[in-house]
mmCIF file with all atom_site columns, N, CA and C in Angstrom:
data_model
loop_
_atom_site.group_PDB
_atom_site.id
_atom_site.type_symbol
_atom_site.label_atom_id
_atom_site.label_alt_id
_atom_site.label_comp_id
_atom_site.label_asym_id
_atom_site.label_entity_id
_atom_site.label_seq_id
_atom_site.pdbx_PDB_ins_code
_atom_site.Cartn_x
_atom_site.Cartn_y
_atom_site.Cartn_z
_atom_site.occupancy
_atom_site.B_iso_or_equiv
_atom_site.pdbx_formal_charge
_atom_site.auth_seq_id
_atom_site.auth_comp_id
_atom_site.auth_asym_id
_atom_site.auth_atom_id
_atom_site.pdbx_PDB_model_num
ATOM 1   N N  . MET A 1 1  ? -11.654 2.320  -0.295  1.00 92.00 ? 3  MET A N  1
ATOM 2   C CA . MET A 1 1  ? -10.788 2.506  0.825   1.00 92.00 ? 3  MET A CA 1
ATOM 3   C C  . MET A 1 1  ? -9.671  3.536  0.426   1.00 92.00 ? 3  MET A C  1
ATOM 4   N N  . HIS A 1 2  ? -9.564  4.580  1.248   1.00 95.00 ? 4  HIS A N  1
ATOM 5   C CA . HIS A 1 2  ? -8.532  5.635  0.939   1.00 95.00 ? 4  HIS A CA 1
ATOM 6   C C  . HIS A 1 2  ? -7.214  5.222  1.518   1.00 95.00 ? 4  HIS A C  1
ATOM 7   N N  . LYS A 1 3  ? -6.140  5.474  0.730   1.00 94.00 ? 5  LYS A N  1
ATOM 8   C CA . LYS A 1 3  ? -4.784  5.170  1.180   1.00 94.00 ? 5  LYS A CA 1
ATOM 9   C C  . LYS A 1 3  ? -3.848  6.304  0.894   1.00 94.00 ? 5  LYS A C  1
ATOM 10  N N  . THR A 1 4  ? -2.738  6.333  1.656   1.00 95.00 ? 6  THR A N  1
ATOM 11  C CA . THR A 1 4  ? -1.679  7.307  1.462   1.00 95.00 ? 6  THR A CA 1
ATOM 12  C C  . THR A 1 4  ? -0.354  6.512  1.453   1.00 95.00 ? 6  THR A C  1
ATOM 13  N N  . TYR A 1 5  ? 0.433   6.792  0.437   1.00 91.00 ? 7  TYR A N  1
ATOM 14  C CA . TYR A 1 5  ? 1.725   6.113  0.318   1.00 91.00 ? 7  TYR A CA 1
ATOM 15  C C  . TYR A 1 5  ? 2.819   7.236  0.384   1.00 91.00 ? 7  TYR A C  1
ATOM 16  N N  . LYS A 1 6  ? 3.676   7.093  1.396   1.00 94.00 ? 8  LYS A N  1
ATOM 17  C CA . LYS A 1 6  ? 4.838   8.060  1.506   1.00 94.00 ? 8  LYS A CA 1
ATOM 18  C C  . LYS A 1 6  ? 5.959   7.562  0.634   1.00 94.00 ? 8  LYS A C  1
ATOM 19  N N  . THR A 1 7  ? 6.324   8.403  -0.321  1.00 87.00 ? 9  THR A N  1
ATOM 20  C CA . THR A 1 7  ? 7.356   7.966  -1.304  1.00 87.00 ? 9  THR A CA 1
ATOM 21  C C  . THR A 1 7  ? 8.785   8.156  -0.736  1.00 87.00 ? 9  THR A C  1
ATOM 22  N N  . LYS A 1 8  ? 9.737   7.509  -1.368  1.00 86.00 ? 10 LYS A N  1
ATOM 23  C CA . LYS A 1 8  ? 11.139  7.610  -1.001  1.00 86.00 ? 10 LYS A CA 1
ATOM 24  C C  . LYS A 1 8  ? 11.947  7.675  -2.302  1.00 86.00 ? 10 LYS A C  1
ATOM 25  N N  . GLY A 1 9  ? 12.824  8.712  -2.401  1.00 81.00 ? 11 GLY A N  1
ATOM 26  C CA . GLY A 1 9  ? 13.728  8.817  -3.537  1.00 81.00 ? 11 GLY A CA 1
ATOM 27  C C  . GLY A 1 9  ? 13.091  9.433  -4.747  1.00 81.00 ? 11 GLY A C  1
ATOM 28  N N  . THR A 1 10 ? 11.929  10.103 -4.578  1.00 83.00 ? 12 THR A N  1
ATOM 29  C CA . THR A 1 10 ? 11.243  10.776 -5.698  1.00 83.00 ? 12 THR A CA 1
ATOM 30  C C  . THR A 1 10 ? 10.979  12.226 -5.366  1.00 83.00 ? 12 THR A C  1
ATOM 31  N N  . CYS A 1 11 ? 10.688  12.964 -6.357  1.00 84.00 ? 13 CYS A N  1
ATOM 32  C CA . CYS A 1 11 ? 10.363  14.409 -6.194  1.00 84.00 ? 13 CYS A CA 1
ATOM 33  C C  . CYS A 1 11 ? 9.026   14.598 -5.439  1.00 84.00 ? 13 CYS A C  1
ATOM 34  N N  . SER A 1 12 ? 8.074   13.707 -5.678  1.00 88.00 ? 14 SER A N  1
ATOM 35  C CA . SER A 1 12 ? 6.818   13.811 -4.927  1.00 88.00 ? 14 SER A CA 1
ATOM 36  C C  . SER A 1 12 ? 7.052   13.180 -3.548  1.00 88.00 ? 14 SER A C  1
ATOM 37  N N  . SER A 1 13 ? 6.302   13.674 -2.524  1.00 92.00 ? 15 SER A N  1
ATOM 38  C CA . SER A 1 13 ? 6.495   13.202 -1.195  1.00 92.00 ? 15 SER A CA 1
ATOM 39  C C  . SER A 1 13 ? 5.459   12.165 -0.753  1.00 92.00 ? 15 SER A C  1
ATOM 40  N N  . GLU A 1 14 ? 4.364   12.159 -1.454  1.00 94.00 ? 16 GLU A N  1
ATOM 41  C CA . GLU A 1 14 ? 3.306   11.153 -1.120  1.00 94.00 ? 16 GLU A CA 1
ATOM 42  C C  . GLU A 1 14 ? 2.303   11.030 -2.235  1.00 94.00 ? 16 GLU A C  1
ATOM 43  N N  . ILE A 1 15 ? 1.624   9.935  -2.232  1.00 94.00 ? 17 ILE A N  1
ATOM 44  C CA . ILE A 1 15 ? 0.549   9.641  -3.244  1.00 94.00 ? 17 ILE A CA 1
ATOM 45  C C  . ILE A 1 15 ? -0.693  9.245  -2.411  1.00 94.00 ? 17 ILE A C  1
ATOM 46  N N  . ASN A 1 16 ? -1.807  9.934  -2.667  1.00 96.00 ? 18 ASN A N  1
ATOM 47  C CA . ASN A 1 16 ? -3.100  9.617  -2.080  1.00 96.00 ? 18 ASN A CA 1
ATOM 48  C C  . ASN A 1 16 ? -3.991  9.023  -3.134  1.00 96.00 ? 18 ASN A C  1
ATOM 49  N N  . PHE A 1 17 ? -4.711  7.984  -2.787  1.00 96.00 ? 19 PHE A N  1
ATOM 50  C CA . PHE A 1 17 ? -5.551  7.309  -3.776  1.00 96.00 ? 19 PHE A CA 1
ATOM 51  C C  . PHE A 1 17 ? -6.642  6.485  -3.065  1.00 96.00 ? 19 PHE A C  1
ATOM 52  N N  . ASP A 1 18 ? -7.655  6.142  -3.803  1.00 97.00 ? 20 ASP A N  1
ATOM 53  C CA . ASP A 1 18 ? -8.717  5.251  -3.336  1.00 97.00 ? 20 ASP A CA 1
ATOM 54  C C  . ASP A 1 18 ? -8.593  3.928  -4.084  1.00 97.00 ? 20 ASP A C  1
ATOM 55  N N  . VAL A 1 19 ? -8.995  2.883  -3.409  1.00 97.00 ? 21 VAL A N  1
ATOM 56  C CA . VAL A 1 19 ? -9.028  1.535  -4.032  1.00 97.00 ? 21 VAL A CA 1
ATOM 57  C C  . VAL A 1 19 ? -10.455 1.044  -3.890  1.00 97.00 ? 21 VAL A C  1
ATOM 58  N N  . LYS A 1 20 ? -11.004 0.615  -4.994  1.00 97.00 ? 22 LYS A N  1
ATOM 59  C CA . LYS A 1 20 ? -12.339 -0.034 -4.980  1.00 97.00 ? 22 LYS A CA 1
ATOM 60  C C  . LYS A 1 20 ? -12.326 -1.130 -6.011  1.00 97.00 ? 22 LYS A C  1
ATOM 61  N N  . ASP A 1 21 ? -12.690 -2.339 -5.572  1.00 97.00 ? 23 ASP A N  1
ATOM 62  C CA . ASP A 1 21 ? -12.707 -3.515 -6.447  1.00 97.00 ? 23 ASP A CA 1
ATOM 63  C C  . ASP A 1 21 ? -11.328 -3.737 -7.108  1.00 97.00 ? 23 ASP A C  1
ATOM 64  N N  . ASN A 1 22 ? -10.293 -3.556 -6.384  1.00 97.00 ? 24 ASN A N  1
ATOM 65  C CA . ASN A 1 22 ? -8.933  -3.722 -6.845  1.00 97.00 ? 24 ASN A CA 1
ATOM 66  C C  . ASN A 1 22 ? -8.475  -2.740 -7.986  1.00 97.00 ? 24 ASN A C  1
ATOM 67  N N  . LYS A 1 23 ? -9.218  -1.634 -8.090  1.00 98.00 ? 25 LYS A N  1
ATOM 68  C CA . LYS A 1 23 ? -8.877  -0.602 -9.035  1.00 98.00 ? 25 LYS A CA 1
ATOM 69  C C  . LYS A 1 23 ? -8.523  0.726  -8.311  1.00 98.00 ? 25 LYS A C  1
ATOM 70  N N  . LEU A 1 24 ? -7.691  1.523  -9.019  1.00 97.00 ? 26 LEU A N  1
ATOM 71  C CA . LEU A 1 24 ? -7.261  2.847  -8.447  1.00 97.00 ? 26 LEU A CA 1
ATOM 72  C C  . LEU A 1 24 ? -8.186  3.931  -8.874  1.00 97.00 ? 26 LEU A C  1
ATOM 73  N N  . TYR A 1 25 ? -8.486  4.871  -7.980  1.00 97.00 ? 27 TYR A N  1
ATOM 74  C CA . TYR A 1 25 ? -9.288  6.038  -8.244  1.00 97.00 ? 27 TYR A CA 1
ATOM 75  C C  . TYR A 1 25 ? -8.728  7.214  -7.458  1.00 97.00 ? 27 TYR A C  1
ATOM 76  N N  . ASN A 1 26 ? -8.992  8.401  -7.985  1.00 97.00 ? 28 ASN A N  1
ATOM 77  C CA . ASN A 1 26 ? -8.680  9.684  -7.266  1.00 97.00 ? 28 ASN A CA 1
ATOM 78  C C  . ASN A 1 26 ? -7.216  9.723  -6.889  1.00 97.00 ? 28 ASN A C  1
ATOM 79  N N  . VAL A 1 27 ? -6.302  9.379  -7.748  1.00 96.00 ? 29 VAL A N  1
ATOM 80  C CA . VAL A 1 27 ? -4.867  9.401  -7.512  1.00 96.00 ? 29 VAL A CA 1
ATOM 81  C C  . VAL A 1 27 ? -4.340  10.819 -7.506  1.00 96.00 ? 29 VAL A C  1
ATOM 82  N N  . LYS A 1 28 ? -3.731  11.229 -6.429  1.00 95.00 ? 30 LYS A N  1
ATOM 83  C CA . LYS A 1 28 ? -3.201  12.613 -6.347  1.00 95.00 ? 30 LYS A CA 1
ATOM 84  C C  . LYS A 1 28 ? -1.805  12.564 -5.733  1.00 95.00 ? 30 LYS A C  1
ATOM 85  N N  . PHE A 1 29 ? -0.845  13.221 -6.377  1.00 93.00 ? 31 PHE A N  1
ATOM 86  C CA . PHE A 1 29 ? 0.476   13.305 -5.899  1.00 93.00 ? 31 PHE A CA 1
ATOM 87  C C  . PHE A 1 29 ? 0.734   14.606 -5.175  1.00 93.00 ? 31 PHE A C  1
ATOM 88  N N  . THR A 1 30 ? 1.573   14.599 -4.148  1.00 94.00 ? 32 THR A N  1
ATOM 89  C CA . THR A 1 30 ? 2.010   15.778 -3.426  1.00 94.00 ? 32 THR A CA 1
ATOM 90  C C  . THR A 1 30 ? 3.462   16.057 -3.839  1.00 94.00 ? 32 THR A C  1
ATOM 91  N N  . GLY A 1 31 ? 3.711   17.234 -4.399  1.00 91.00 ? 33 GLY A N  1
ATOM 92  C CA . GLY A 1 31 ? 5.049   17.541 -4.887  1.00 91.00 ? 33 GLY A CA 1
ATOM 93  C C  . GLY A 1 31 ? 5.269   16.991 -6.254  1.00 91.00 ? 33 GLY A C  1
ATOM 94  N N  . GLY A 1 32 ? 6.530   17.106 -6.742  1.00 86.00 ? 34 GLY A N  1
ATOM 95  C CA . GLY A 1 32 ? 6.875   16.609 -8.017  1.00 86.00 ? 34 GLY A CA 1
ATOM 96  C C  . GLY A 1 32 ? 6.378   17.484 -9.203  1.00 86.00 ? 34 GLY A C  1
ATOM 97  N N  . CYS A 1 33 ? 6.564   16.968 -10.404 1.00 85.00 ? 35 CYS A N  1
ATOM 98  C CA . CYS A 1 33 ? 6.221   17.706 -11.566 1.00 85.00 ? 35 CYS A CA 1
ATOM 99  C C  . CYS A 1 33 ? 4.671   17.683 -11.813 1.00 85.00 ? 35 CYS A C  1
ATOM 100 N N  . ASN A 1 34 ? 4.031   18.712 -11.521 1.00 86.00 ? 36 ASN A N  1
ATOM 101 C CA . ASN A 1 34 ? 2.548   18.789 -11.535 1.00 86.00 ? 36 ASN A CA 1
ATOM 102 C C  . ASN A 1 34 ? 1.927   18.274 -12.799 1.00 86.00 ? 36 ASN A C  1
ATOM 103 N N  . GLY A 1 35 ? 2.438   18.711 -13.988 1.00 89.00 ? 37 GLY A N  1
ATOM 104 C CA . GLY A 1 35 ? 1.819   18.317 -15.236 1.00 89.00 ? 37 GLY A CA 1
ATOM 105 C C  . GLY A 1 35 ? 1.958   16.788 -15.480 1.00 89.00 ? 37 GLY A C  1
ATOM 106 N N  . ASN A 1 36 ? 3.195   16.274 -15.337 1.00 88.00 ? 38 ASN A N  1
ATOM 107 C CA . ASN A 1 36 ? 3.391   14.837 -15.539 1.00 88.00 ? 38 ASN A CA 1
ATOM 108 C C  . ASN A 1 36 ? 2.658   13.980 -14.612 1.00 88.00 ? 38 ASN A C  1
ATOM 109 N N  . LEU A 1 37 ? 2.592   14.399 -13.346 1.00 91.00 ? 39 LEU A N  1
ATOM 110 C CA . LEU A 1 37 ? 1.862   13.629 -12.344 1.00 91.00 ? 39 LEU A CA 1
ATOM 111 C C  . LEU A 1 37 ? 0.335   13.649 -12.541 1.00 91.00 ? 39 LEU A C  1
ATOM 112 N N  . LYS A 1 38 ? -0.193  14.782 -13.014 1.00 93.00 ? 40 LYS A N  1
ATOM 113 C CA . LYS A 1 38 ? -1.620  14.815 -13.355 1.00 93.00 ? 40 LYS A CA 1
ATOM 114 C C  . LYS A 1 38 ? -1.882  13.784 -14.509 1.00 93.00 ? 40 LYS A C  1
ATOM 115 N N  . ALA A 1 39 ? -0.944  13.756 -15.463 1.00 93.00 ? 41 ALA A N  1
ATOM 116 C CA . ALA A 1 39 ? -1.129  12.809 -16.571 1.00 93.00 ? 41 ALA A CA 1
ATOM 117 C C  . ALA A 1 39 ? -1.125  11.370 -16.094 1.00 93.00 ? 41 ALA A C  1
ATOM 118 N N  . ILE A 1 40 ? -0.166  11.015 -15.207 1.00 92.00 ? 42 ILE A N  1
ATOM 119 C CA . ILE A 1 40 ? -0.116  9.690  -14.663 1.00 92.00 ? 42 ILE A CA 1
ATOM 120 C C  . ILE A 1 40 ? -1.429  9.365  -13.942 1.00 92.00 ? 42 ILE A C  1
ATOM 121 N N  . SER A 1 41 ? -1.868  10.336 -13.117 1.00 95.00 ? 43 SER A N  1
ATOM 122 C CA . SER A 1 41 ? -3.132  10.142 -12.336 1.00 95.00 ? 43 SER A CA 1
ATOM 123 C C  . SER A 1 41 ? -4.318  9.858  -13.283 1.00 95.00 ? 43 SER A C  1
ATOM 124 N N  . SER A 1 42 ? -4.425  10.618 -14.354 1.00 95.00 ? 44 SER A N  1
ATOM 125 C CA . SER A 1 42 ? -5.503  10.401 -15.340 1.00 95.00 ? 44 SER A CA 1
ATOM 126 C C  . SER A 1 42 ? -5.373  9.040  -16.017 1.00 95.00 ? 44 SER A C  1
ATOM 127 N N  . LEU A 1 43 ? -4.198  8.651  -16.358 1.00 95.00 ? 45 LEU A N  1
ATOM 128 C CA . LEU A 1 43 ? -3.998  7.364  -17.086 1.00 95.00 ? 45 LEU A CA 1
ATOM 129 C C  . LEU A 1 43 ? -4.290  6.152  -16.188 1.00 95.00 ? 45 LEU A C  1
ATOM 130 N N  . VAL A 1 44 ? -3.970  6.238  -14.926 1.00 95.00 ? 46 VAL A N  1
ATOM 131 C CA . VAL A 1 44 ? -4.187  5.071  -14.078 1.00 95.00 ? 46 VAL A CA 1
ATOM 132 C C  . VAL A 1 44 ? -5.610  5.009  -13.426 1.00 95.00 ? 46 VAL A C  1
ATOM 133 N N  . ASN A 1 45 ? -6.344  6.081  -13.539 1.00 97.00 ? 47 ASN A N  1
ATOM 134 C CA . ASN A 1 45 ? -7.692  6.135  -12.935 1.00 97.00 ? 47 ASN A CA 1
ATOM 135 C C  . ASN A 1 45 ? -8.549  5.051  -13.492 1.00 97.00 ? 47 ASN A C  1
ATOM 136 N N  . GLY A 1 46 ? -9.133  4.211  -12.643 1.00 97.00 ? 48 GLY A N  1
ATOM 137 C CA . GLY A 1 46 ? -10.031 3.119  -13.030 1.00 97.00 ? 48 GLY A CA 1
ATOM 138 C C  . GLY A 1 46 ? -9.280  1.850  -13.435 1.00 97.00 ? 48 GLY A C  1
ATOM 139 N N  . GLN A 1 47 ? -7.966  1.844  -13.423 1.00 97.00 ? 49 GLN A N  1
ATOM 140 C CA . GLN A 1 47 ? -7.180  0.653  -13.811 1.00 97.00 ? 49 GLN A CA 1
ATOM 141 C C  . GLN A 1 47 ? -6.975  -0.282 -12.651 1.00 97.00 ? 49 GLN A C  1
ATOM 142 N N  . TYR A 1 48 ? -6.837  -1.577 -12.986 1.00 98.00 ? 50 TYR A N  1
ATOM 143 C CA . TYR A 1 48 ? -6.539  -2.521 -11.962 1.00 98.00 ? 50 TYR A CA 1
ATOM 144 C C  . TYR A 1 48 ? -5.117  -2.255 -11.413 1.00 98.00 ? 50 TYR A C  1
ATOM 145 N N  . ILE A 1 49 ? -4.976  -2.448 -10.094 1.00 95.00 ? 51 ILE A N  1
ATOM 146 C CA . ILE A 1 49 ? -3.681  -2.157 -9.421  1.00 95.00 ? 51 ILE A CA 1
ATOM 147 C C  . ILE A 1 49 ? -2.537  -2.947 -10.034 1.00 95.00 ? 51 ILE A C  1
ATOM 148 N N  . ASN A 1 50 ? -2.712  -4.159 -10.291 1.00 96.00 ? 52 ASN A N  1
ATOM 149 C CA . ASN A 1 50 ? -1.690  -5.043 -10.859 1.00 96.00 ? 52 ASN A CA 1
ATOM 150 C C  . ASN A 1 50 ? -1.252  -4.595 -12.256 1.00 96.00 ? 52 ASN A C  1
ATOM 151 N N  . GLN A 1 51 ? -2.198  -4.137 -13.051 1.00 96.00 ? 53 GLN A N  1
ATOM 152 C CA . GLN A 1 51 ? -1.881  -3.630 -14.383 1.00 96.00 ? 53 GLN A CA 1
ATOM 153 C C  . GLN A 1 51 ? -0.999  -2.381 -14.292 1.00 96.00 ? 53 GLN A C  1
ATOM 154 N N  . VAL A 1 52 ? -1.332  -1.490 -13.361 1.00 93.00 ? 54 VAL A N  1
ATOM 155 C CA . VAL A 1 52 ? -0.578  -0.292 -13.205 1.00 93.00 ? 54 VAL A CA 1
ATOM 156 C C  . VAL A 1 52 ? 0.835   -0.609 -12.734 1.00 93.00 ? 54 VAL A C  1
ATOM 157 N N  . ILE A 1 53 ? 0.921   -1.494 -11.752 1.00 91.00 ? 55 ILE A N  1
ATOM 158 C CA . ILE A 1 53 ? 2.294   -1.875 -11.289 1.00 91.00 ? 55 ILE A CA 1
ATOM 159 C C  . ILE A 1 53 ? 3.119   -2.463 -12.428 1.00 91.00 ? 55 ILE A C  1
ATOM 160 N N  . ASN A 1 54 ? 2.539   -3.364 -13.208 1.00 92.00 ? 56 ASN A N  1
ATOM 161 C CA . ASN A 1 54 ? 3.285   -3.986 -14.274 1.00 92.00 ? 56 ASN A CA 1
ATOM 162 C C  . ASN A 1 54 ? 3.760   -3.044 -15.327 1.00 92.00 ? 56 ASN A C  1
ATOM 163 N N  . LYS A 1 55 ? 2.940   -1.969 -15.641 1.00 91.00 ? 57 LYS A N  1
ATOM 164 C CA . LYS A 1 55 ? 3.263   -1.012 -16.658 1.00 91.00 ? 57 LYS A CA 1
ATOM 165 C C  . LYS A 1 55 ? 4.336   0.013  -16.162 1.00 91.00 ? 57 LYS A C  1
ATOM 166 N N  . LEU A 1 56 ? 4.307   0.375  -14.880 1.00 84.00 ? 58 LEU A N  1
ATOM 167 C CA . LEU A 1 56 ? 5.146   1.434  -14.391 1.00 84.00 ? 58 LEU A CA 1
ATOM 168 C C  . LEU A 1 56 ? 6.390   0.995  -13.650 1.00 84.00 ? 58 LEU A C  1
ATOM 169 N N  . LYS A 1 57 ? 6.397   -0.268 -13.249 1.00 87.00 ? 59 LYS A N  1
ATOM 170 C CA . LYS A 1 57 ? 7.523   -0.826 -12.460 1.00 87.00 ? 59 LYS A CA 1
ATOM 171 C C  . LYS A 1 57 ? 8.839   -0.700 -13.226 1.00 87.00 ? 59 LYS A C  1
ATOM 172 N N  . GLY A 1 58 ? 9.840   -0.195 -12.552 1.00 84.00 ? 60 GLY A N  1
ATOM 173 C CA . GLY A 1 58 ? 11.203  -0.102 -13.137 1.00 84.00 ? 60 GLY A CA 1
ATOM 174 C C  . GLY A 1 58 ? 11.516  1.110  -13.944 1.00 84.00 ? 60 GLY A C  1
ATOM 175 N N  . ILE A 1 59 ? 10.550  2.053  -14.037 1.00 79.00 ? 61 ILE A N  1
ATOM 176 C CA . ILE A 1 59 ? 10.836  3.313  -14.756 1.00 79.00 ? 61 ILE A CA 1
ATOM 177 C C  . ILE A 1 59 ? 11.717  4.191  -13.842 1.00 79.00 ? 61 ILE A C  1
ATOM 178 N N  . THR A 1 60 ? 12.867  4.603  -14.369 1.00 78.00 ? 62 THR A N  1
ATOM 179 C CA . THR A 1 60 ? 13.773  5.441  -13.606 1.00 78.00 ? 62 THR A CA 1
ATOM 180 C C  . THR A 1 60 ? 13.654  6.907  -13.996 1.00 78.00 ? 62 THR A C  1
ATOM 181 N N  . CYS A 1 61 ? 14.243  7.769  -13.202 1.00 79.00 ? 63 CYS A N  1
ATOM 182 C CA . CYS A 1 61 ? 14.274  9.171  -13.501 1.00 79.00 ? 63 CYS A CA 1
ATOM 183 C C  . CYS A 1 61 ? 15.720  9.679  -13.398 1.00 79.00 ? 63 CYS A C  1
ATOM 184 N N  . ASN A 1 62 ? 16.287  10.119 -14.471 1.00 79.00 ? 64 ASN A N  1
ATOM 185 C CA . ASN A 1 62 ? 17.665  10.596 -14.485 1.00 79.00 ? 64 ASN A CA 1
ATOM 186 C C  . ASN A 1 62 ? 18.564  9.510  -13.895 1.00 79.00 ? 64 ASN A C  1
ATOM 187 N N  . ASN A 1 63 ? 19.369  9.896  -12.841 1.00 81.00 ? 65 ASN A N  1
ATOM 188 C CA . ASN A 1 63 ? 20.259  8.917  -12.236 1.00 81.00 ? 65 ASN A CA 1
ATOM 189 C C  . ASN A 1 63 ? 19.692  8.248  -11.046 1.00 81.00 ? 65 ASN A C  1
ATOM 190 N N  . LYS A 1 64 ? 18.397  8.372  -10.784 1.00 79.00 ? 66 LYS A N  1
ATOM 191 C CA . LYS A 1 64 ? 17.732  7.752  -9.610  1.00 79.00 ? 66 LYS A CA 1
ATOM 192 C C  . LYS A 1 64 ? 17.330  6.353  -9.993  1.00 79.00 ? 66 LYS A C  1
ATOM 193 N N  . ASN A 1 65 ? 17.213  5.475  -9.016  1.00 77.00 ? 67 ASN A N  1
ATOM 194 C CA . ASN A 1 65 ? 16.786  4.084  -9.289  1.00 77.00 ? 67 ASN A CA 1
ATOM 195 C C  . ASN A 1 65 ? 15.278  3.920  -9.385  1.00 77.00 ? 67 ASN A C  1
ATOM 196 N N  . THR A 1 66 ? 14.534  5.017  -9.240  1.00 73.00 ? 68 THR A N  1
ATOM 197 C CA . THR A 1 66 ? 13.068  4.980  -9.322  1.00 73.00 ? 68 THR A CA 1
ATOM 198 C C  . THR A 1 66 ? 12.567  6.240  -9.934  1.00 73.00 ? 68 THR A C  1
ATOM 199 N N  . SER A 1 67 ? 11.246  6.368  -9.975  1.00 71.00 ? 69 SER A N  1
ATOM 200 C CA . SER A 1 67 ? 10.589  7.559  -10.485 1.00 71.00 ? 69 SER A CA 1
ATOM 201 C C  . SER A 1 67 ? 9.274   7.738  -9.750  1.00 71.00 ? 69 SER A C  1
ATOM 202 N N  . CYS A 1 68 ? 8.582   8.851  -9.968  1.00 67.00 ? 70 CYS A N  1
ATOM 203 C CA . CYS A 1 68 ? 7.270   9.072  -9.364  1.00 67.00 ? 70 CYS A CA 1
ATOM 204 C C  . CYS A 1 68 ? 6.305   7.998  -9.862  1.00 67.00 ? 70 CYS A C  1
ATOM 205 N N  . GLY A 1 69 ? 6.371   7.651  -11.140 1.00 71.00 ? 71 GLY A N  1
ATOM 206 C CA . GLY A 1 69 ? 5.484   6.630  -11.705 1.00 71.00 ? 71 GLY A CA 1
ATOM 207 C C  . GLY A 1 69 ? 5.759   5.259  -11.136 1.00 71.00 ? 71 GLY A C  1
ATOM 208 N N  . ASP A 1 70 ? 7.009   4.946  -10.964 1.00 68.00 ? 72 ASP A N  1
ATOM 209 C CA . ASP A 1 70 ? 7.424   3.609  -10.397 1.00 68.00 ? 72 ASP A CA 1
ATOM 210 C C  . ASP A 1 70 ? 6.988   3.576  -8.939  1.00 68.00 ? 72 ASP A C  1
#
């Protein structure tokens, strides 16, 4: 199932991804730091959604309360 998440408070404006068997695939960010977001996409590909949430939740960026990974 393809999904789009509109972000708030981050440099990227949205995240597109597919979910199959509770795992993330084809994660693509719009906007933000291209190199870092490609790395995040690669690292989370094929991972269970809950594992990704637990690893990335609460990561901040500079003085913001969130980050593209969070």
